mmCIF file of C-alpha atoms in Angstrom:
data_model
loop_
_atom_site.group_PDB
_atom_site.id
_atom_site.type_symbol
_atom_site.label_atom_id
_atom_site.label_comp_id
_atom_site.label_asym_id
_atom_site.label_seq_id
_atom_site.Cartn_x
_atom_site.Cartn_y
_atom_site.Cartn_z
ATOM 1 C CA MET A 11 0.000 0.000 0.000
ATOM 2 C CA LYS A 12 1.457 3.350 -1.044
ATOM 3 C CA SER A 13 1.735 6.188 1.463
ATOM 4 C CA LEU A 14 2.513 9.876 1.071
ATOM 5 C CA ALA A 15 5.769 9.350 3.001
ATOM 6 C CA GLU A 16 7.164 7.521 -0.062
ATOM 7 C CA LEU A 17 7.032 10.799 -1.955
ATOM 8 C CA ALA A 18 10.177 11.941 -0.149
ATOM 9 C CA GLU A 19 12.225 9.450 -2.186
ATOM 10 C CA LEU A 20 10.501 10.477 -5.425
ATOM 11 C CA ARG A 21 11.188 14.111 -4.566
ATOM 12 C CA LYS A 22 14.946 13.486 -4.628
ATOM 13 C CA LYS A 23 14.759 11.676 -7.970
ATOM 14 C CA SER A 24 12.581 14.394 -9.511
ATOM 15 C CA LEU A 25 14.795 17.183 -8.180
ATOM 16 C CA ASP A 26 17.844 15.627 -9.861
ATOM 17 C CA ALA A 27 15.977 15.518 -13.162
ATOM 18 C CA ILE A 28 14.778 19.124 -12.781
ATOM 19 C CA ASN A 29 18.304 20.327 -12.054
ATOM 20 C CA MET A 30 19.581 18.591 -15.196
ATOM 21 C CA ARG A 31 17.087 20.338 -17.473
ATOM 22 C CA ASP A 32 17.039 23.690 -15.672
ATOM 23 C CA GLY A 33 17.071 26.673 -18.024
ATOM 24 C CA HIS A 34 16.358 24.685 -21.208
ATOM 25 C CA ALA A 35 13.298 25.272 -23.370
ATOM 26 C CA HIS A 36 11.166 22.164 -23.627
ATOM 27 C CA LYS A 37 8.313 20.684 -25.630
ATOM 28 C CA ARG A 38 4.718 20.956 -24.435
ATOM 29 C CA VAL A 39 1.749 18.676 -25.056
ATOM 30 C CA VAL A 40 -1.708 20.257 -24.690
ATOM 31 C CA VAL A 41 -4.832 18.077 -24.805
ATOM 32 C CA GLY A 42 -8.298 19.504 -25.535
ATOM 33 C CA MET A 43 -10.425 18.595 -22.517
ATOM 34 C CA ALA A 44 -13.853 20.177 -22.976
ATOM 35 C CA THR A 45 -17.079 18.126 -22.995
ATOM 36 C CA CYS A 46 -16.510 17.226 -26.663
ATOM 37 C CA GLY A 47 -12.933 16.072 -26.056
ATOM 38 C CA ILE A 48 -13.764 14.141 -22.889
ATOM 39 C CA ALA A 49 -16.665 12.332 -24.577
ATOM 40 C CA ALA A 50 -14.411 11.449 -27.521
ATOM 41 C CA GLY A 51 -11.675 9.951 -25.311
ATOM 42 C CA ALA A 52 -9.275 12.797 -24.474
ATOM 43 C CA ARG A 53 -8.570 11.678 -20.917
ATOM 44 C CA PRO A 54 -7.062 8.267 -21.855
ATOM 45 C CA VAL A 55 -5.045 10.095 -24.534
ATOM 46 C CA MET A 56 -3.607 12.452 -21.920
ATOM 47 C CA ASN A 57 -2.876 9.515 -19.642
ATOM 48 C CA ALA A 58 -1.167 7.676 -22.512
ATOM 49 C CA PHE A 59 1.171 10.664 -23.013
ATOM 50 C CA THR A 60 2.206 10.649 -19.341
ATOM 51 C CA GLU A 61 2.670 6.866 -19.365
ATOM 52 C CA GLU A 62 4.711 6.907 -22.580
ATOM 53 C CA LEU A 63 6.918 9.775 -21.362
ATOM 54 C CA LYS A 64 7.472 7.986 -18.043
ATOM 55 C CA LYS A 65 8.301 4.724 -19.836
ATOM 56 C CA ARG A 66 10.922 6.521 -21.909
ATOM 57 C CA ASN A 67 12.233 8.438 -18.897
ATOM 58 C CA ILE A 68 11.496 11.766 -20.619
ATOM 59 C CA ASN A 69 11.064 14.370 -17.902
ATOM 60 C CA ASP A 70 11.475 17.661 -19.771
ATOM 61 C CA VAL A 71 8.088 17.608 -21.532
ATOM 62 C CA THR A 72 5.019 19.090 -19.852
ATOM 63 C CA VAL A 73 1.548 17.671 -20.461
ATOM 64 C CA GLY A 74 -1.354 20.046 -19.959
ATOM 65 C CA MET A 75 -4.924 20.570 -21.045
ATOM 66 C CA THR A 76 -7.131 23.259 -22.456
ATOM 67 C CA GLY A 77 -10.820 23.748 -23.224
ATOM 68 C CA CYS A 78 -12.667 23.265 -26.512
ATOM 69 C CA MET A 79 -10.275 23.626 -29.447
ATOM 70 C CA GLY A 80 -13.123 24.593 -31.776
ATOM 71 C CA MET A 81 -13.432 21.535 -34.027
ATOM 72 C CA CYS A 82 -15.374 19.086 -31.897
ATOM 73 C CA VAL A 83 -15.782 16.586 -34.737
ATOM 74 C CA LEU A 84 -11.987 16.089 -34.805
ATOM 75 C CA GLU A 85 -11.602 15.394 -31.071
ATOM 76 C CA PRO A 86 -9.586 14.157 -29.267
ATOM 77 C CA MET A 87 -7.222 16.905 -30.404
ATOM 78 C CA VAL A 88 -3.678 17.446 -29.168
ATOM 79 C CA ASP A 89 -1.261 20.331 -29.764
ATOM 80 C CA VAL A 90 2.457 19.614 -29.530
ATOM 81 C CA TYR A 91 4.603 22.734 -29.151
ATOM 82 C CA ASP A 92 8.307 22.493 -29.878
ATOM 83 C CA GLU A 93 11.094 24.353 -28.078
ATOM 84 C CA ASN A 94 10.496 27.430 -30.309
ATOM 85 C CA GLY A 95 6.759 27.519 -29.700
ATOM 86 C CA GLU A 96 5.870 26.084 -33.117
ATOM 87 C CA LYS A 97 2.648 24.078 -32.911
ATOM 88 C CA ILE A 98 1.528 20.873 -34.627
ATOM 89 C CA THR A 99 -2.122 19.874 -34.121
ATOM 90 C CA TYR A 100 -3.012 16.181 -34.036
ATOM 91 C CA VAL A 101 -6.636 15.133 -34.489
ATOM 92 C CA LYS A 102 -8.779 12.062 -33.777
ATOM 93 C CA MET A 103 -6.129 10.843 -31.370
ATOM 94 C CA ASN A 104 -6.273 7.651 -29.342
ATOM 95 C CA PRO A 105 -3.884 6.009 -26.853
ATOM 96 C CA GLU A 106 -2.433 3.752 -29.574
ATOM 97 C CA LYS A 107 -1.356 6.750 -31.684
ATOM 98 C CA VAL A 108 0.353 8.418 -28.721
ATOM 99 C CA ALA A 109 3.377 6.091 -28.667
ATOM 100 C CA ARG A 110 4.199 7.021 -32.267
ATOM 101 C CA VAL A 111 3.809 10.773 -31.646
ATOM 102 C CA VAL A 112 6.142 10.517 -28.654
ATOM 103 C CA ALA A 113 8.722 8.439 -30.526
ATOM 104 C CA GLU A 114 8.734 10.325 -33.814
ATOM 105 C CA HIS A 115 7.786 13.896 -32.888
ATOM 106 C CA ILE A 116 8.788 14.437 -29.282
ATOM 107 C CA VAL A 117 11.943 12.309 -29.306
ATOM 108 C CA ASN A 118 13.078 12.672 -32.943
ATOM 109 C CA GLY A 119 11.508 15.999 -33.912
ATOM 110 C CA GLN A 120 9.603 14.573 -36.909
ATOM 111 C CA PRO A 121 5.848 15.263 -36.735
ATOM 112 C CA VAL A 122 3.584 12.322 -37.620
ATOM 113 C CA THR A 123 1.913 14.036 -40.573
ATOM 114 C CA GLU A 124 -0.724 11.370 -41.135
ATOM 115 C CA TYR A 125 -2.273 12.157 -37.729
ATOM 116 C CA THR A 126 -2.259 15.930 -38.224
ATOM 117 C CA ILE A 127 -5.124 18.250 -39.016
ATOM 118 C CA ALA A 128 -3.527 18.969 -42.408
ATOM 119 C CA ASN A 129 -4.151 15.365 -43.411
ATOM 120 C CA GLU A 130 -7.905 15.549 -42.700
ATOM 121 C CA ASN A 131 -10.414 15.904 -45.515
ATOM 122 C CA LEU A 132 -12.488 18.685 -44.024
ATOM 123 C CA MET B 11 -19.883 9.940 -21.686
ATOM 124 C CA VAL B 12 -19.339 6.237 -21.081
ATOM 125 C CA ASP B 13 -18.778 6.424 -17.321
ATOM 126 C CA LEU B 14 -19.258 8.668 -14.287
ATOM 127 C CA SER B 15 -15.570 9.518 -13.934
ATOM 128 C CA LEU B 16 -15.795 11.272 -17.315
ATOM 129 C CA HIS B 17 -18.803 13.279 -16.097
ATOM 130 C CA LEU B 18 -16.712 14.226 -13.042
ATOM 131 C CA MET B 19 -13.875 15.320 -15.322
ATOM 132 C CA ASP B 20 -16.287 17.463 -17.337
ATOM 133 C CA ILE B 21 -17.823 19.160 -14.291
ATOM 134 C CA MET B 22 -14.323 19.744 -12.874
ATOM 135 C CA GLN B 23 -13.408 21.485 -16.129
ATOM 136 C CA ASN B 24 -16.389 23.795 -15.572
ATOM 137 C CA SER B 25 -14.952 24.592 -12.140
ATOM 138 C CA VAL B 26 -11.604 25.474 -13.679
ATOM 139 C CA VAL B 27 -13.009 27.943 -16.194
ATOM 140 C CA VAL B 28 -14.950 29.851 -13.532
ATOM 141 C CA GLY B 29 -11.806 30.880 -11.693
ATOM 142 C CA SER B 30 -11.704 28.257 -8.938
ATOM 143 C CA THR B 31 -8.566 27.780 -6.888
ATOM 144 C CA PHE B 32 -9.924 24.651 -5.206
ATOM 145 C CA VAL B 33 -12.014 21.703 -6.385
ATOM 146 C CA GLU B 34 -13.327 18.912 -4.182
ATOM 147 C CA VAL B 35 -14.668 15.677 -5.623
ATOM 148 C CA GLY B 36 -16.697 13.305 -3.489
ATOM 149 C CA ILE B 37 -17.881 9.746 -4.136
ATOM 150 C CA SER B 38 -20.096 8.016 -1.636
ATOM 151 C CA ALA B 39 -21.530 4.513 -1.849
ATOM 152 C CA GLU B 40 -24.303 3.501 0.558
ATOM 153 C CA LYS B 41 -25.360 -0.009 -0.302
ATOM 154 C CA SER B 42 -27.884 -0.023 2.558
ATOM 155 C CA ARG B 43 -29.730 2.844 0.796
ATOM 156 C CA ASN B 44 -28.882 1.613 -2.737
ATOM 157 C CA LEU B 45 -27.364 5.043 -3.306
ATOM 158 C CA LEU B 46 -24.260 6.209 -5.145
ATOM 159 C CA THR B 47 -23.574 9.932 -4.785
ATOM 160 C CA ILE B 48 -20.938 11.967 -6.604
ATOM 161 C CA TYR B 49 -20.278 15.661 -6.240
ATOM 162 C CA VAL B 50 -17.941 18.407 -7.426
ATOM 163 C CA LYS B 51 -17.538 21.462 -5.198
ATOM 164 C CA ASP B 52 -15.555 24.558 -6.165
ATOM 165 C CA ASP B 53 -14.819 28.070 -4.965
ATOM 166 C CA GLY B 54 -15.319 29.710 -8.351
ATOM 167 C CA TRP B 55 -17.476 32.629 -9.402
ATOM 168 C CA GLY B 56 -20.706 30.790 -8.673
ATOM 169 C CA MET B 57 -24.006 31.360 -10.431
ATOM 170 C CA SER B 58 -27.072 33.477 -9.900
ATOM 171 C CA PRO B 59 -30.331 31.649 -9.057
ATOM 172 C CA GLU B 60 -31.541 32.452 -12.616
ATOM 173 C CA THR B 61 -28.506 30.789 -14.170
ATOM 174 C CA VAL B 62 -28.843 27.718 -11.930
ATOM 175 C CA LYS B 63 -32.435 27.303 -13.140
ATOM 176 C CA ARG B 64 -31.365 27.352 -16.789
ATOM 177 C CA VAL B 65 -28.140 25.353 -16.586
ATOM 178 C CA SER B 66 -29.830 22.017 -17.419
ATOM 179 C CA ASP B 67 -30.901 23.433 -20.767
ATOM 180 C CA PRO B 68 -28.332 22.219 -23.343
ATOM 181 C CA PHE B 69 -28.859 25.346 -25.400
ATOM 182 C CA TYR B 70 -28.048 27.656 -22.519
ATOM 183 C CA THR B 71 -24.456 28.706 -21.823
ATOM 184 C CA THR B 72 -22.717 31.740 -20.395
ATOM 185 C CA ARG B 73 -19.963 31.339 -23.014
ATOM 186 C CA SER B 74 -19.916 33.582 -26.036
ATOM 187 C CA THR B 75 -17.756 31.248 -28.155
ATOM 188 C CA ARG B 76 -20.505 28.710 -28.900
ATOM 189 C CA LYS B 77 -24.183 28.233 -28.207
ATOM 190 C CA ALA B 78 -24.331 24.962 -26.334
ATOM 191 C CA GLY B 79 -23.431 23.781 -22.820
ATOM 192 C CA LEU B 80 -23.784 20.024 -22.590
ATOM 193 C CA GLY B 81 -21.984 19.060 -19.361
ATOM 194 C CA ILE B 82 -24.823 19.440 -16.836
ATOM 195 C CA PRO B 83 -27.565 18.226 -19.236
ATOM 196 C CA LEU B 84 -25.588 15.027 -19.926
ATOM 197 C CA LEU B 85 -25.014 14.435 -16.200
ATOM 198 C CA THR B 86 -28.711 15.082 -15.457
ATOM 199 C CA ASP B 87 -29.681 12.581 -18.136
ATOM 200 C CA ALA B 88 -27.281 9.960 -16.716
ATOM 201 C CA ALA B 89 -28.625 10.448 -13.169
ATOM 202 C CA GLN B 90 -32.301 10.379 -14.146
ATOM 203 C CA MET B 91 -31.793 7.233 -16.220
ATOM 204 C CA ALA B 92 -30.445 5.533 -13.075
ATOM 205 C CA GLY B 93 -33.270 6.650 -10.774
ATOM 206 C CA GLY B 94 -31.350 9.615 -9.402
ATOM 207 C CA GLU B 95 -31.159 13.349 -9.827
ATOM 208 C CA VAL B 96 -28.805 16.302 -10.073
ATOM 209 C CA HIS B 97 -28.822 19.070 -7.518
ATOM 210 C CA ILE B 98 -26.901 22.333 -7.896
ATOM 211 C CA GLU B 99 -26.119 24.696 -5.045
ATOM 212 C CA SER B 100 -24.467 27.916 -6.065
ATOM 213 C CA GLU B 101 -23.941 31.412 -4.867
ATOM 214 C CA ALA B 102 -22.450 34.211 -6.926
ATOM 215 C CA GLY B 103 -18.931 34.913 -5.663
ATOM 216 C CA ARG B 104 -18.873 31.872 -3.346
ATOM 217 C CA GLY B 105 -18.741 28.813 -5.594
ATOM 218 C CA THR B 106 -20.831 25.897 -6.764
ATOM 219 C CA THR B 107 -21.552 22.332 -5.709
ATOM 220 C CA VAL B 108 -22.974 19.930 -8.293
ATOM 221 C CA THR B 109 -24.309 16.698 -6.762
ATOM 222 C CA ALA B 110 -25.619 13.701 -8.697
ATOM 223 C CA THR B 111 -27.247 10.591 -7.247
ATOM 224 C CA PHE B 112 -27.760 7.147 -8.768
ATOM 225 C CA GLN B 113 -29.373 3.886 -7.679
ATOM 226 C CA ILE B 114 -26.483 1.441 -7.336
ATOM 227 C CA ASP B 115 -28.445 -1.534 -8.650
ATOM 228 C CA ASN B 116 -30.145 0.317 -11.506
ATOM 229 C CA ILE B 117 -29.384 -1.433 -14.788
ATOM 230 C CA ASP B 118 -29.000 1.940 -16.526
ATOM 231 C CA ARG B 119 -26.470 3.317 -14.032
ATOM 232 C CA LYS B 120 -23.201 4.070 -15.753
ATOM 233 C CA PRO B 121 -20.056 2.505 -14.283
ATOM 234 C CA LEU B 122 -17.942 4.669 -12.003
ATOM 235 C CA GLY B 123 -14.931 4.407 -14.320
ATOM 236 C CA ASP B 124 -11.370 5.502 -13.682
ATOM 237 C CA VAL B 125 -11.613 8.149 -10.955
ATOM 238 C CA ALA B 126 -7.858 8.067 -10.308
ATOM 239 C CA GLU B 127 -7.207 9.021 -13.929
ATOM 240 C CA THR B 128 -9.748 11.858 -13.717
ATOM 241 C CA MET B 129 -8.022 13.246 -10.626
ATOM 242 C CA THR B 130 -4.473 12.947 -11.949
ATOM 243 C CA ALA B 131 -5.370 14.416 -15.346
ATOM 244 C CA SER B 132 -6.868 17.437 -13.568
ATOM 245 C CA ILE B 133 -3.863 17.830 -11.264
ATOM 246 C CA MET B 134 -1.563 17.529 -14.281
ATOM 247 C CA GLY B 135 -3.538 20.096 -16.242
ATOM 248 C CA TYR B 136 -3.906 22.628 -13.440
ATOM 249 C CA PRO B 137 -0.913 22.211 -11.123
ATOM 250 C CA ASP B 138 -1.528 25.527 -9.347
ATOM 251 C CA MET B 139 -4.979 24.502 -8.121
ATOM 252 C CA GLU B 140 -5.754 22.408 -5.052
ATOM 253 C CA PHE B 141 -7.792 19.223 -5.510
ATOM 254 C CA HIS B 142 -9.442 17.021 -2.896
ATOM 255 C CA LEU B 143 -10.944 13.572 -3.343
ATOM 256 C CA ILE B 144 -13.201 12.176 -0.623
ATOM 257 C CA LEU B 145 -14.218 8.519 -0.872
ATOM 258 C CA LYS B 146 -16.906 7.162 1.452
ATOM 259 C CA ASN B 147 -18.378 3.701 1.795
ATOM 260 C CA GLU B 148 -20.937 3.690 4.611
ATOM 261 C CA ASP B 149 -18.746 4.631 7.650
ATOM 262 C CA THR B 150 -15.330 4.240 5.990
ATOM 263 C CA GLU B 151 -13.724 7.341 4.557
ATOM 264 C CA TYR B 152 -10.523 8.313 2.711
ATOM 265 C CA VAL B 153 -9.427 11.882 2.047
ATOM 266 C CA PHE B 154 -6.816 12.840 -0.560
ATOM 267 C CA ARG B 155 -5.548 16.429 -0.659
ATOM 268 C CA THR B 156 -2.986 17.893 -3.045
ATOM 269 C CA GLU B 157 -1.818 20.116 -0.167
ATOM 270 C CA ASP B 158 -0.572 16.965 1.625
ATOM 271 C CA VAL B 159 1.351 15.910 -1.485
ATOM 272 C CA ARG B 160 2.955 19.352 -1.828
ATOM 273 C CA GLU B 161 4.092 19.139 1.785
ATOM 274 C CA GLN B 162 6.064 16.002 0.915
ATOM 275 C CA ILE B 163 7.512 17.035 -2.440
ATOM 276 C CA GLY B 164 8.599 20.575 -1.575
ATOM 277 C CA GLU B 165 9.864 22.444 -4.644
ATOM 278 C CA VAL B 166 9.128 19.596 -7.088
ATOM 279 C CA PRO B 167 6.110 20.540 -9.235
ATOM 280 C CA ILE B 168 3.060 18.402 -8.541
ATOM 281 C CA ASN B 169 2.632 17.789 -12.298
ATOM 282 C CA ASP B 170 6.007 16.011 -12.459
ATOM 283 C CA ILE B 171 5.292 12.758 -14.291
ATOM 284 C CA GLU B 172 6.778 10.563 -11.528
ATOM 285 C CA ILE B 173 4.622 12.289 -8.901
ATOM 286 C CA ILE B 174 1.467 12.054 -11.031
ATOM 287 C CA SER B 175 2.090 8.376 -11.639
ATOM 288 C CA PHE B 176 2.546 7.784 -7.893
ATOM 289 C CA ILE B 177 -0.692 9.629 -7.084
ATOM 290 C CA ARG B 178 -2.611 7.581 -9.656
ATOM 291 C CA ASP B 179 -1.358 4.281 -8.213
ATOM 292 C CA MET B 180 -2.076 5.449 -4.648
ATOM 293 C CA LEU B 181 -5.624 6.552 -5.478
ATOM 294 C CA ASN B 182 -6.353 3.291 -7.285
ATOM 295 C CA GLU B 183 -5.236 1.371 -4.188
ATOM 296 C CA GLN B 184 -7.446 3.504 -1.943
ATOM 297 C CA ILE B 185 -10.475 3.154 -4.234
ATOM 298 C CA THR B 186 -10.080 -0.634 -4.047
ATOM 299 C CA LEU B 187 -9.612 -0.484 -0.273
ATOM 300 C CA ILE B 188 -12.556 1.827 0.452
ATOM 301 C CA PHE B 189 -15.124 0.365 -1.884
ATOM 302 C CA GLY B 190 -13.887 -3.234 -1.429
ATOM 303 C CA GLY B 191 -16.775 -5.634 -1.827
ATOM 304 C CA ILE B 192 -19.064 -3.312 -3.725
ATOM 305 C CA LEU B 193 -16.308 -2.154 -6.083
ATOM 306 C CA ASN B 194 -17.387 -4.499 -8.848
ATOM 307 C CA GLU B 195 -20.940 -3.276 -8.517
ATOM 308 C CA ILE B 196 -20.125 0.427 -8.853
ATOM 309 C CA ILE B 197 -17.263 0.053 -11.330
ATOM 310 C CA SER B 198 -19.333 -2.127 -13.660
#
């Protein structure tokens, strides 16, 4: 059974990682989490990002959420911002697609174009 | 929404956009009364009595960006289908509490779903806010508070992936512990 006291050990580990990345710009993942996104499966997508980043020991990427991104029919939608603030929008995401976005875009800097909004026939 | 934890997530998002600094989520199972109760309480802007009356109308919203507000209507529908109801208490400037009840054994009651994931996603998304989760099964109670986590982790941000993952595992353990025997009934 986990207890809050165990967090002291995690604190040390996390502090080491924070010190290593201190001062560097980092990528950001933002998941649309309004009613439309939630109903379409945005929460498991967000969870898949945190799980995949943890699995790969990537600790300099933040995962956040925002409200309705304006195209409910394309939810779950995810914006990935690079270190310069450039944004790629992924649409109709699911947990299975997340591993590829993390591997190709977040780790290797190559957006997965087939999942992007530009690839949708609107 | 396929389960109640997604409704909770949706109502919590409403709390965020109305300027709350604190959100409390409660889940109470009373098998003796065949009653499952969930609530979301915040300290946001609150609503006027007129707005509270209209909030179950899917075509009413205070937003100007679009003309629909589906969160409360969907929750009301889910509660009524399972022999329950939604009650909203709100006061302008003081905050809002949305409470929904369900008959545990009602065949149309949605499953509880992944409450731990709802909580950790919200903490991850809004690391500056405080979140509480209160689980009750008859006389047994568990209280989770992000303030207690912050006390342990000091300067480490609460949305650190290792911390979030720990919280999720801890909450899942507590949900199993608190709801024990009736877990299958409310999860399924």
